[in-house]
Every structure is written in C-alpha cells, then in structure tokens.
Short mmCIF file of C-alpha atoms and ligand atoms in Angstrom, two decimals:
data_model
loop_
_atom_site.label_atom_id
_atom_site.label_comp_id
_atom_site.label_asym_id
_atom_site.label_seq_id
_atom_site.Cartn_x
_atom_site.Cartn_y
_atom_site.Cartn_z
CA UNK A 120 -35.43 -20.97 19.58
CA UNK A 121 -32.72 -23.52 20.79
CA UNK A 122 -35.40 -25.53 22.71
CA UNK A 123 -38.19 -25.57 19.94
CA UNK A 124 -36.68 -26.44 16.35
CA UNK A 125 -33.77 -28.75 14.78
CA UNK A 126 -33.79 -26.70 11.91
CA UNK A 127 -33.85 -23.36 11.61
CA UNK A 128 -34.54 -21.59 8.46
CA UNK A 129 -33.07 -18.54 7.68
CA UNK A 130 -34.53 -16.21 4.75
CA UNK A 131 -32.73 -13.53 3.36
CA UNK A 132 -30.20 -12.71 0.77
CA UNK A 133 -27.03 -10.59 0.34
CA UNK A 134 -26.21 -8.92 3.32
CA UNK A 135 -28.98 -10.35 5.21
CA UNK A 136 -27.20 -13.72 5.12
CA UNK A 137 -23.93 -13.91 4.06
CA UNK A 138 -22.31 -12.74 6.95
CA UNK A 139 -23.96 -15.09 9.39
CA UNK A 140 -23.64 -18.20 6.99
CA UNK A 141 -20.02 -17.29 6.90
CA UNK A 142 -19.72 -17.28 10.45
CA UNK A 143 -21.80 -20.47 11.35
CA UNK A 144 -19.64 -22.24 8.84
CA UNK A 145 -15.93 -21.28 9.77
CA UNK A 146 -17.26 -22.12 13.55
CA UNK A 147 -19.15 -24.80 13.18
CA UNK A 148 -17.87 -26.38 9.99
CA UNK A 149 -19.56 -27.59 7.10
CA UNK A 150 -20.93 -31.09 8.78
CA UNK A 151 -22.22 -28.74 11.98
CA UNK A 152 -21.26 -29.70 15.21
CA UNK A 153 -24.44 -28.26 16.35
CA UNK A 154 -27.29 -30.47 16.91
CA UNK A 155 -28.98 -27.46 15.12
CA UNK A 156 -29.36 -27.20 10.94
CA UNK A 157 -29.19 -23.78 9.80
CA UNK A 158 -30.97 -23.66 6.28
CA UNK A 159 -30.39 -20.99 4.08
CA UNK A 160 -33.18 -19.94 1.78
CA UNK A 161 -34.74 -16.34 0.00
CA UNK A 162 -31.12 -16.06 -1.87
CA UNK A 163 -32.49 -17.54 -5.06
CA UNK A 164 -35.67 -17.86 -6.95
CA UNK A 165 -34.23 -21.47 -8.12
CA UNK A 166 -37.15 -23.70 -8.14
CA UNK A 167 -35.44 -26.81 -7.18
CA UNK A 168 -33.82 -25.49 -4.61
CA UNK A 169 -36.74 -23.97 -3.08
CA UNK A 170 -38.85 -26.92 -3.54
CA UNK A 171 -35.51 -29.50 -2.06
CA UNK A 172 -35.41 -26.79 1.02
CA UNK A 173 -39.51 -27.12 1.51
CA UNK A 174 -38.91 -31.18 1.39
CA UNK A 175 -35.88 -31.72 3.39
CA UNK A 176 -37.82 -29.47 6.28
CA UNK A 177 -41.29 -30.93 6.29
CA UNK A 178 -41.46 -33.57 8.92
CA UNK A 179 -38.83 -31.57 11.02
CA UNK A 180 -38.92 -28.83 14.23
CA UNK A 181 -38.79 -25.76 12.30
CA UNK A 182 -37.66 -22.03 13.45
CA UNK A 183 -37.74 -19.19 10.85
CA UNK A 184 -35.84 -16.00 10.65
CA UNK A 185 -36.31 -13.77 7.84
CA UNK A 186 -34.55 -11.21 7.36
CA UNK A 187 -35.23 -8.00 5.38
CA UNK A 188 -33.50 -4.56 5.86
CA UNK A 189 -35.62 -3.20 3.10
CA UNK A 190 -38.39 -5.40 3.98
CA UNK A 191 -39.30 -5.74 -0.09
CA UNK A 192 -36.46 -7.66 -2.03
CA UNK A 193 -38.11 -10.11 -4.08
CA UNK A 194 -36.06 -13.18 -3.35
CA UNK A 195 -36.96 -12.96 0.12
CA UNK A 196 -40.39 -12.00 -0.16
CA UNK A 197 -40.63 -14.87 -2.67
CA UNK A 198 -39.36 -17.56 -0.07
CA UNK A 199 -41.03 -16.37 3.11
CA UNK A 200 -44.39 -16.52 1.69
CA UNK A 201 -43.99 -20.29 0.19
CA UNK A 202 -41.95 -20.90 4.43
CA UNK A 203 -44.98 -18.88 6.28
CA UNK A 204 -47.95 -20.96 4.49
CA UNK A 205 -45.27 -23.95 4.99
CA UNK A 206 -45.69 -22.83 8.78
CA UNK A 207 -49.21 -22.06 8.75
CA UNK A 208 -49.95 -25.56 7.27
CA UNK A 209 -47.17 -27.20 9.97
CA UNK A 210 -48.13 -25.40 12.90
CA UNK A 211 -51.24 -23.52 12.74
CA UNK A 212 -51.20 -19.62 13.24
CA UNK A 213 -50.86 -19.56 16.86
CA UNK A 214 -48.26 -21.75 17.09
CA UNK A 215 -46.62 -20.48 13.58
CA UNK A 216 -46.40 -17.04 15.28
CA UNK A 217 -43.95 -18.33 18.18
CA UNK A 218 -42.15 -19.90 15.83
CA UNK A 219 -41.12 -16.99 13.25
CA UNK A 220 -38.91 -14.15 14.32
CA UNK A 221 -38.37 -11.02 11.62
CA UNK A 222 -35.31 -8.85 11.52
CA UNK A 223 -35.79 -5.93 9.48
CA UNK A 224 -36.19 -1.78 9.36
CA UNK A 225 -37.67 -0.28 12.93
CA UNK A 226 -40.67 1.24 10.86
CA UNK A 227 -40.02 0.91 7.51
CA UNK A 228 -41.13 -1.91 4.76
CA UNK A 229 -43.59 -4.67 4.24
CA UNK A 230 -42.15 -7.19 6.21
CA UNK A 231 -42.08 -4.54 9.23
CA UNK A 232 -45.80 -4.28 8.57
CA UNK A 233 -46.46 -7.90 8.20
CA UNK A 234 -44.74 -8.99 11.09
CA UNK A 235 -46.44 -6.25 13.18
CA UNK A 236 -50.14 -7.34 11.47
CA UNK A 237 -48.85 -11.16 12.66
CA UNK A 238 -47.37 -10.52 15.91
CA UNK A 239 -44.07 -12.09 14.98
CA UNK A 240 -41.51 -11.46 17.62
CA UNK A 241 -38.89 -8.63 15.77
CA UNK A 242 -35.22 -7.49 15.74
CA UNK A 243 -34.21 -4.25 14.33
CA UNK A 244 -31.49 -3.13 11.99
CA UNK A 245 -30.15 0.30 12.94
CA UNK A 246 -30.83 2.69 9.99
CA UNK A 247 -27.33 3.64 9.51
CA UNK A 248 -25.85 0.35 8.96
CA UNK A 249 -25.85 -1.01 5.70
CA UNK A 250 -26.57 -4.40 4.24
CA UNK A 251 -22.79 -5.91 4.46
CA UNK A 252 -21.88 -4.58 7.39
CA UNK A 253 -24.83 -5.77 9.15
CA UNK A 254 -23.26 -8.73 10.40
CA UNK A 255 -22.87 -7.22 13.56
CA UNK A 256 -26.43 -6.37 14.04
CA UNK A 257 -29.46 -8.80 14.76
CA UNK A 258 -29.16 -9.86 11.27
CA UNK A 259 -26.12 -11.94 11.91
CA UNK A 260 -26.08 -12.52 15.60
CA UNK A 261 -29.41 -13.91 15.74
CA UNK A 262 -28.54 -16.99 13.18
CA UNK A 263 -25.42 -17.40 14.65
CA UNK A 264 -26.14 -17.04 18.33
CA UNK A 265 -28.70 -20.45 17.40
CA UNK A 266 -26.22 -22.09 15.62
CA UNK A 267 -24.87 -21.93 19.24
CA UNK A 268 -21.63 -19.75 18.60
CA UNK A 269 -20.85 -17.79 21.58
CA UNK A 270 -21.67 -13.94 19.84
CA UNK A 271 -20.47 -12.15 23.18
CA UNK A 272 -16.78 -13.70 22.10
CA UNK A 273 -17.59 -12.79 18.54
CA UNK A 274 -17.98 -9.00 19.94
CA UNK A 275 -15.06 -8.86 21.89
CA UNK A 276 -13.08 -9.92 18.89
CA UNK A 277 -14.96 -7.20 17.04
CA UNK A 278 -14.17 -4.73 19.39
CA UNK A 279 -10.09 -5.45 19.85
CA UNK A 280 -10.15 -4.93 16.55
CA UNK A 281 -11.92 -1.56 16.55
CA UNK A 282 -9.42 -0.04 19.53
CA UNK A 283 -6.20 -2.23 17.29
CA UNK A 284 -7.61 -0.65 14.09
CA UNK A 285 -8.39 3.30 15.00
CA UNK A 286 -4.72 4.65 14.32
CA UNK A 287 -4.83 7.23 11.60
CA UNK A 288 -0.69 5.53 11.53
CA UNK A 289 -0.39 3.31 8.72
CA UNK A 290 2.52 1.43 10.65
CA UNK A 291 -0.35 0.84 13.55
CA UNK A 292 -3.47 -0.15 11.51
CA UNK A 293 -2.53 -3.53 9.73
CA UNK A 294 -6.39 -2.55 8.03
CA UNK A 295 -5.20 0.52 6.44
CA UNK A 296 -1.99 -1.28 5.74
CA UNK A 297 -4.20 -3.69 3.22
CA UNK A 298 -6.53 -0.64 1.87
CA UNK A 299 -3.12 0.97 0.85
CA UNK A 300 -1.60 -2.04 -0.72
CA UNK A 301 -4.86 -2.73 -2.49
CA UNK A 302 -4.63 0.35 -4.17
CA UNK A 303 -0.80 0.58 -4.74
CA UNK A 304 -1.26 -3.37 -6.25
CA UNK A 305 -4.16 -1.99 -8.76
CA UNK A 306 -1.81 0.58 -9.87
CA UNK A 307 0.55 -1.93 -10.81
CA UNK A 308 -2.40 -3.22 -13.32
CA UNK A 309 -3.66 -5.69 -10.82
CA UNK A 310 -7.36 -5.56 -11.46
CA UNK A 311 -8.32 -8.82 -9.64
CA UNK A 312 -7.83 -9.85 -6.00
CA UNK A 313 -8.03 -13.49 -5.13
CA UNK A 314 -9.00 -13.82 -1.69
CA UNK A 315 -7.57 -17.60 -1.28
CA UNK A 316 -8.37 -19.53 2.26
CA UNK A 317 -6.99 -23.65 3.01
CA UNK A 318 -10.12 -24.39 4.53
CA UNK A 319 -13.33 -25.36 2.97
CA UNK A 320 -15.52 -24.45 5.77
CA UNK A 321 -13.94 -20.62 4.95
CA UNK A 322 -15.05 -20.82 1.62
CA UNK A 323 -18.21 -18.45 2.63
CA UNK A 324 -16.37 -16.24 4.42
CA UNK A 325 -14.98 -15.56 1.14
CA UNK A 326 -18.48 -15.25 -0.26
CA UNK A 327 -19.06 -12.44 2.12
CA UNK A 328 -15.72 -10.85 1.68
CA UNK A 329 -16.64 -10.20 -2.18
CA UNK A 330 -19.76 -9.18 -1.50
CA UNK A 331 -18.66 -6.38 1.59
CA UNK A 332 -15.65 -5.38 -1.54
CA UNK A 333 -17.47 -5.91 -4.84
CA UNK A 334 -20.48 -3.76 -3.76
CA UNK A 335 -18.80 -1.42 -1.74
CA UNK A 336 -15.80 -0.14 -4.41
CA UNK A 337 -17.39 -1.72 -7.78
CA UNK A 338 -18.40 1.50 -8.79
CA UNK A 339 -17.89 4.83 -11.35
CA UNK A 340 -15.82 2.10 -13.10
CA UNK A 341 -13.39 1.67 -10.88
CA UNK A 342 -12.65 -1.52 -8.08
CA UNK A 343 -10.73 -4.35 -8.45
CA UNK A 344 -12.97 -6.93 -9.37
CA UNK A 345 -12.93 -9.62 -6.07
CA UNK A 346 -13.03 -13.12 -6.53
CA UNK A 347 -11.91 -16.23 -4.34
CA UNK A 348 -10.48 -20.18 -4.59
CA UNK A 349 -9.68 -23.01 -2.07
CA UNK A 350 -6.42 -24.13 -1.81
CA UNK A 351 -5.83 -27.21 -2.47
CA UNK A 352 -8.24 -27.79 -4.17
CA UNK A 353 -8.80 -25.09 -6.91
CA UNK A 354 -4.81 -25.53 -7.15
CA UNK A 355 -6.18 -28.10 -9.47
CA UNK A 356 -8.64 -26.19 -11.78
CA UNK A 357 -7.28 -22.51 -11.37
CA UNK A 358 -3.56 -23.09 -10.15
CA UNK A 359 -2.51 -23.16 -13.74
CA UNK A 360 -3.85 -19.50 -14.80
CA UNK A 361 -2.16 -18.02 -11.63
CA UNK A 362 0.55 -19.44 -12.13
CA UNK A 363 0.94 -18.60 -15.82
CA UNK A 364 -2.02 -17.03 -17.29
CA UNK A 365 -2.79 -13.21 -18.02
CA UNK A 366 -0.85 -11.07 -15.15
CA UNK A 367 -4.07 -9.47 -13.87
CA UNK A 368 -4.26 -10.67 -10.08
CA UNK A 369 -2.99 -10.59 -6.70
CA UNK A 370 -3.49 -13.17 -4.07
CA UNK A 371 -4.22 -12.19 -0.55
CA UNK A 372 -3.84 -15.66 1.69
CA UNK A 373 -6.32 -15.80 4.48
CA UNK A 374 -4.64 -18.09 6.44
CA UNK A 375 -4.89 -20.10 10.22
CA UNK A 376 -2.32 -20.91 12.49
CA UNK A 377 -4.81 -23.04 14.74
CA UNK A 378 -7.19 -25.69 12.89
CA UNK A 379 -10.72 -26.15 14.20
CA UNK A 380 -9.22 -30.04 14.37
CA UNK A 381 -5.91 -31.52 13.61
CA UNK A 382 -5.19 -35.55 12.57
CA UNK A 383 -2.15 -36.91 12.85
CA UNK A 384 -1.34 -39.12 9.39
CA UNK A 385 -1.06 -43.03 10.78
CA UNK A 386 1.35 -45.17 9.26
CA UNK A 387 0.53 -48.50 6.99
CA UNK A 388 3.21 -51.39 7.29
CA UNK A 389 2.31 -52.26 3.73
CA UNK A 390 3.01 -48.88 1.99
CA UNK A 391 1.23 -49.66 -1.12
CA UNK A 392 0.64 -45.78 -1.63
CA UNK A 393 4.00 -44.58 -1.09
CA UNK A 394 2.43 -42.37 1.70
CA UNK A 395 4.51 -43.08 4.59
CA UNK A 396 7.20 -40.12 4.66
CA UNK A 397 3.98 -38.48 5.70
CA UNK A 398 3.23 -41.12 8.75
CA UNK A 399 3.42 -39.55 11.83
CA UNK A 400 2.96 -35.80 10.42
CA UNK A 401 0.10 -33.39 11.57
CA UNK A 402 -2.55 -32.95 8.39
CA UNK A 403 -2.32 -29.07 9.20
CA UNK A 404 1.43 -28.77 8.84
CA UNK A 405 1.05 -30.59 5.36
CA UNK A 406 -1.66 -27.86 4.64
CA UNK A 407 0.62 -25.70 5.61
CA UNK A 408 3.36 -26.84 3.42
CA UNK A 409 0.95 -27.22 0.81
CA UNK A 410 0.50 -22.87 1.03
CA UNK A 411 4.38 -22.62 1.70
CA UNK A 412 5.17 -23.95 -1.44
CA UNK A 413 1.96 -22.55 -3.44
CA UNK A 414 2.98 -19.23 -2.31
CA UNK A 415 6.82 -19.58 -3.33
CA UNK A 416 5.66 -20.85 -6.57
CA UNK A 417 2.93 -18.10 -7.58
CA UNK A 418 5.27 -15.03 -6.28
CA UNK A 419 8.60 -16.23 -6.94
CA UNK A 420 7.88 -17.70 -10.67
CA UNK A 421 4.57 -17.17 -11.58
CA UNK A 422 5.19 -12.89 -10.58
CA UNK A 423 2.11 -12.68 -8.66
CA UNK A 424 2.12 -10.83 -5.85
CA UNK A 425 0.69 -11.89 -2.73
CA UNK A 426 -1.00 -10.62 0.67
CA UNK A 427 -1.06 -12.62 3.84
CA UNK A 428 -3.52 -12.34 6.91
CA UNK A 429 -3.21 -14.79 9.30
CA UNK A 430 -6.10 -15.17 11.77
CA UNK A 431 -4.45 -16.92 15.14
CA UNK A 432 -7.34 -20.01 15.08
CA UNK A 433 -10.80 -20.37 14.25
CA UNK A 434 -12.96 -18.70 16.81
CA UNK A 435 -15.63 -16.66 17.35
CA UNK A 436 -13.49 -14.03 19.10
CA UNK A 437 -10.62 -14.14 15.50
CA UNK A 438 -14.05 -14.27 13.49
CA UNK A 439 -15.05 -10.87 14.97
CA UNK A 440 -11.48 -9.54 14.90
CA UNK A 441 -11.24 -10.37 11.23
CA UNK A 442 -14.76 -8.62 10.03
CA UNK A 443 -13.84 -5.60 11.74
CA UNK A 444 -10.50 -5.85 10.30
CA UNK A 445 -12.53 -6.50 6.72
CA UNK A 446 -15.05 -3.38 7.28
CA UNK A 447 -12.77 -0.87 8.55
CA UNK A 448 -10.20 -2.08 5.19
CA UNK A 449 -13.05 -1.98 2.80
CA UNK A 450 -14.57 1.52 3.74
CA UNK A 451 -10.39 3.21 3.77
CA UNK A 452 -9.45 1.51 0.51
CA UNK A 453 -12.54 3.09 -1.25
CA UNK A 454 -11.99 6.22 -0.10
CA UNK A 455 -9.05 6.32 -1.05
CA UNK A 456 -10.56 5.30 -4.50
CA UNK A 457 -12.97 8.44 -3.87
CA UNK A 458 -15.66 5.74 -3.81
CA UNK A 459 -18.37 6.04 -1.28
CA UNK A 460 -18.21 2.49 0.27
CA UNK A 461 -22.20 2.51 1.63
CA UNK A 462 -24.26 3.10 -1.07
CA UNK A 463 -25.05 0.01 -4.09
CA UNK A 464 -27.14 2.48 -7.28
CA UNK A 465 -25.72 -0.52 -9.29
CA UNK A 466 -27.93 -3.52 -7.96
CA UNK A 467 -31.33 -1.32 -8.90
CA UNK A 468 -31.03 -2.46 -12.60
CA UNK A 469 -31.62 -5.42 -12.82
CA UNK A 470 -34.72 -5.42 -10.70
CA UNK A 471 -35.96 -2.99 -12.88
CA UNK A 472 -35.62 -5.51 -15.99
CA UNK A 473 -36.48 -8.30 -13.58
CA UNK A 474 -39.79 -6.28 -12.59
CA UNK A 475 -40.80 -5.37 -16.02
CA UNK A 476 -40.96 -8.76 -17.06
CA UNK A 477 -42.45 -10.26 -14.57
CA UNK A 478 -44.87 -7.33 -15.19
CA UNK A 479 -44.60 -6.10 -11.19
CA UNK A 480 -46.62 -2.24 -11.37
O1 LIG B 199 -25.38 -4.90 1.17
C1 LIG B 199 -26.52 -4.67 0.79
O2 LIG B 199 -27.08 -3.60 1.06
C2 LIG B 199 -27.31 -5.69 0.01
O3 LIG B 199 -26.56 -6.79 -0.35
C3 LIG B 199 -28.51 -6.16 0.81
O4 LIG B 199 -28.07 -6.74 2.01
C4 LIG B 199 -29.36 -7.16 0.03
O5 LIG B 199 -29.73 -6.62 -1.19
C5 LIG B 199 -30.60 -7.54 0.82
O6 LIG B 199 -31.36 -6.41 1.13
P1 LIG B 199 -32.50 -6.43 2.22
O7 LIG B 199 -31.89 -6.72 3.53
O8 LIG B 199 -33.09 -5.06 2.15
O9 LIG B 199 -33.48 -7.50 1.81
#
C-alpha cells in the first residue's frame, strides 16, 4: 500500500475510524511527517465535504480502506460507493481491485459480500470486539501501520498495560483508580468530564475517548456526559465557564512529559513585544507552566476538581499503553454503574427516523 498511493483514503465512521485517526495524528501530527495523506471520509453525509475529499484526491495515487464491522451503516456505504466508481473511473477494475482493501465482519454484511463478489483483498474484525475497542484490530492497525507508525511498538505498549492493569488492587491498577474516581466525582454532582490535552495534534484522541465513554456508559440515564477542550487555546472561549460557571464538571488533564518536538524561544535585541523574559526558555516548559497555573486556578479557586494522566512522550508504544489504560477504565467504571459497557441500543433511533425519511424499505 506504502509503494502504490500518496493518499490513502480511509472510509468508515465511529469506531471504524476514530481510533486510528487518533493515533495517526498524536504520532504523526497534524502537518504529517509521513510522505503519506491519510483522508478520512464515510463519517458524514456532508456534501461539501464529500465532494472537497473527491477533488482534493483526483489527480493523486490513491489507496482505499473501508471499513465496516456491520458492513451496512449508511455513511459508509454512502462514501464507498461515490470512492469505488471514483476508483473504477481512476483505475479501471483490475487495477481498482489491488488498490481497495475492506475490513469488516468474517461472514457477515454487505460489504463482506461485495468485497468477496470484487475480490478486494480483506481484514477481519473478531466478532467479539466491539466498534470502540476495535482499535486494536485490523480496523486501526491497518490505517495506522500506512501512515507508517510502527504498530508492533503500539502493541507492546498495549500489552504493558494489560499485565500493569490486571490487579483486582485498586492501589495497583491506576485504570481502576480513574473508574473509581469517576464515579465517586459524579456522586459529588459532577455530571460532566472534560477530558483536556495541551496538544492540538491530541485533540482526536479526545474525539475517540468520548466516543469509547459516551457510548459505552451513556445509558438507562445514567453516565457522565464526556466532552473535551485544548488548552491553551479553549482557555480562551471555555476557560471562563470552568472557572466560574455552573459547578457541573471535572477536568481530567491528559498530559506529556516528552513533546513530539521542542523549540527553544530566541531572543530579539529590540524587544518591541516585551517577550524576552521568555528568550532562552523551552516552548514545552511554557506549556507546561501554562497547565501549572490553569490547574491551580480551576481547582484551587474555581472548585473544580481535577484528574491527571500523564503519558511519558508521544509514542506509539505510550499510545498503546494509554488505550488499554482507556478500555480497561471505561468497561470497570460502567460496571460499576451496572452499565453494560459493549452494547449501543441508543444509536438505532435515529437511523430509524433517518431511514423513514429517506424512505429506505
Ligand atoms: O462503537 C461502535 O460500535 C460504533 O461506533 C461503530 O463503530 C460505528 O457505528 C460504525 O459501525 P460499523 O463498523 O458497523 O460501520
């Protein structure tokens, strides 16, 4: 796949992509330092989008992955049809073929059938692993092992986590530690969890994050409702409700002791901008001032509690530790919730609608 595309597409939607995007994002950073662009498409049926997607790929090297555990959600279904006559067109259907891979059920679904009625090369998702934990399954590792990201250091990660994270000890099992304080925070009346990360290129990691909690304990009316910022930044559109709007949330800091990079701040003989007691300074430590003082400020006067994980640097191997870390939390604090964290009845309904209208027998 390396060898035959500069872009490569991939089609899918909740589960089927978060997880990977998240990944290739923290690891490679938003500006890739892949030679390899990793499009994602089939999470929206936004026309412009689509359309901008279809444009920006058309006189490129294309790879495909689409990715269906179902094999029948309409947003993908949607998007690979417009992408495979996009191929068809590009490539003709020999060549198409080679080019289009399809990760989905073993037997089950349309796309299964499809792709066996094409002859597109196929991964499989294990039956017993659901949607947001699938990360760990072709679903992410294919998209992520292109985007060149070393997935046998993701793994390892993964599994130090599962041997650090199997004590039935709450003093041994920092996961169980946050399920617990989840739960002892929402019975405090803390309904909302802010999952709040310094670097941009985490910002989908949080997108995954509330999707793995939001679907897995947002149900019989219970859950605290998970939602995310990026500090700095959103210090300067939310940072005033946190700090003194309604008393509903907790913070829990997802923070890095290692940047991807580092720049040292130069200094400027002139001084215009009164910048210069920064000259010589790292621009991570003055992130990391930046959360020092955010954090004083939110618990210490603003009353909101906060959580802190700190992942040692940004690589594949603390990417791995940290979504095992995130599964094994997610499934304990809904249980503890009496919430069975692998199941989703809730999403159903508004396909229903959805179908009705768009009169689908
Ligand atoms: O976690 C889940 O189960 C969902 O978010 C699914 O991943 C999402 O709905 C996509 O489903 P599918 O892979 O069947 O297309």
């Amino acid at each position: 796949m390396r060898a035959s595309c500069e872009v490569f597409v991939v089609c899918g939607i909740g589960g089927s992509y978060l997880g990977a995007r998240a990944a290739i994002e923290m690891l490679n950073g938003l500006y890739g330092k892949d030679e390899i662009e990793i499009i994602f498409i089939g999470n929206t049926f936004s026309s412009t989008y689509i359309a901008q997607v279809l444009e920006h790929i058309k006189d490129k090297e294309v790879c495909v992955n689409v990715i269906s555990k179902s094999g029948t959600t309409t947003e993908t279904s949607l998007a690979f049809r417009l992408l495979k006559q996009f191929m068809e067109q590009k490539y003709g259907m020999q060549e198409s073929v080679k080019r289009i891979v399809a990760t989905t059920d073993c037997a089950r679904g349309t796309l299964k059938a499809l792709a066996d009625e094409k002859g597109y090369e196929t991964f499989v998702i294990p039956d017993d692993i659901g949607g947001r934990y699938s990360l760990i399954t072709p679903v992410g590792l294919l998209p992520i092992a292109v985007a060149g990201i070393d997935i046998d250091a993701l793994m390892d990660g993964l599994q130090q986590a599962y041997m650090d994270m199997s004590s039935a000890d709450l003093n041994h099992n920092p996961a169980y530690r946050y399920a617990v304080a989840r739960r002892i925070l929402q019975n405090m009346g803390k309904d909302v969890e802010m999952l709040v990360s310094y670097e941009p290129s985490m910002s989908m990691v949080a997108e995954w994050w509330k999707q793995l909690f939001g679907e897995s304990e947002g149900k019989e009316e219970k859950g605290i409702l998970p939602c995310s910022a990026t500090f700095s930044t959103d210090l300067h559109s939310l940072g005033q409700f946190i700090q003194e709007g309604k008393k509903v949330l907790f913070e829990t800091l997802l923070l890095v002791e290692q940047p991807l990079l580092d720049l040292t701040f130069p200094t400027d003989e002139e001084n215009k901008d009164n910048m210069n007691y920064l000259a010589g300074k790292s621009l991570h430590w003055v992130n990391q001032m930046a959360a020092q003082g955010t954090l004083q400020a939110h618990e210490e006067s603003g009353h909101v509690p906060n959580l802190i994980i700190t992942l040692p640097d940004m690589s594949a191997k603390s990417f791995g530790y940290m979504c095992y870390f995130f599964f094994r939390a997610c499934a304990m604090t809904c249980y503890l919730l009496d919430i069975n964290p692998f199941n989703q009845p809730g999403v159903e309904v508004y396909k229903k609608n959805m179908f009705r209208l768009l009169g689908k027998q």
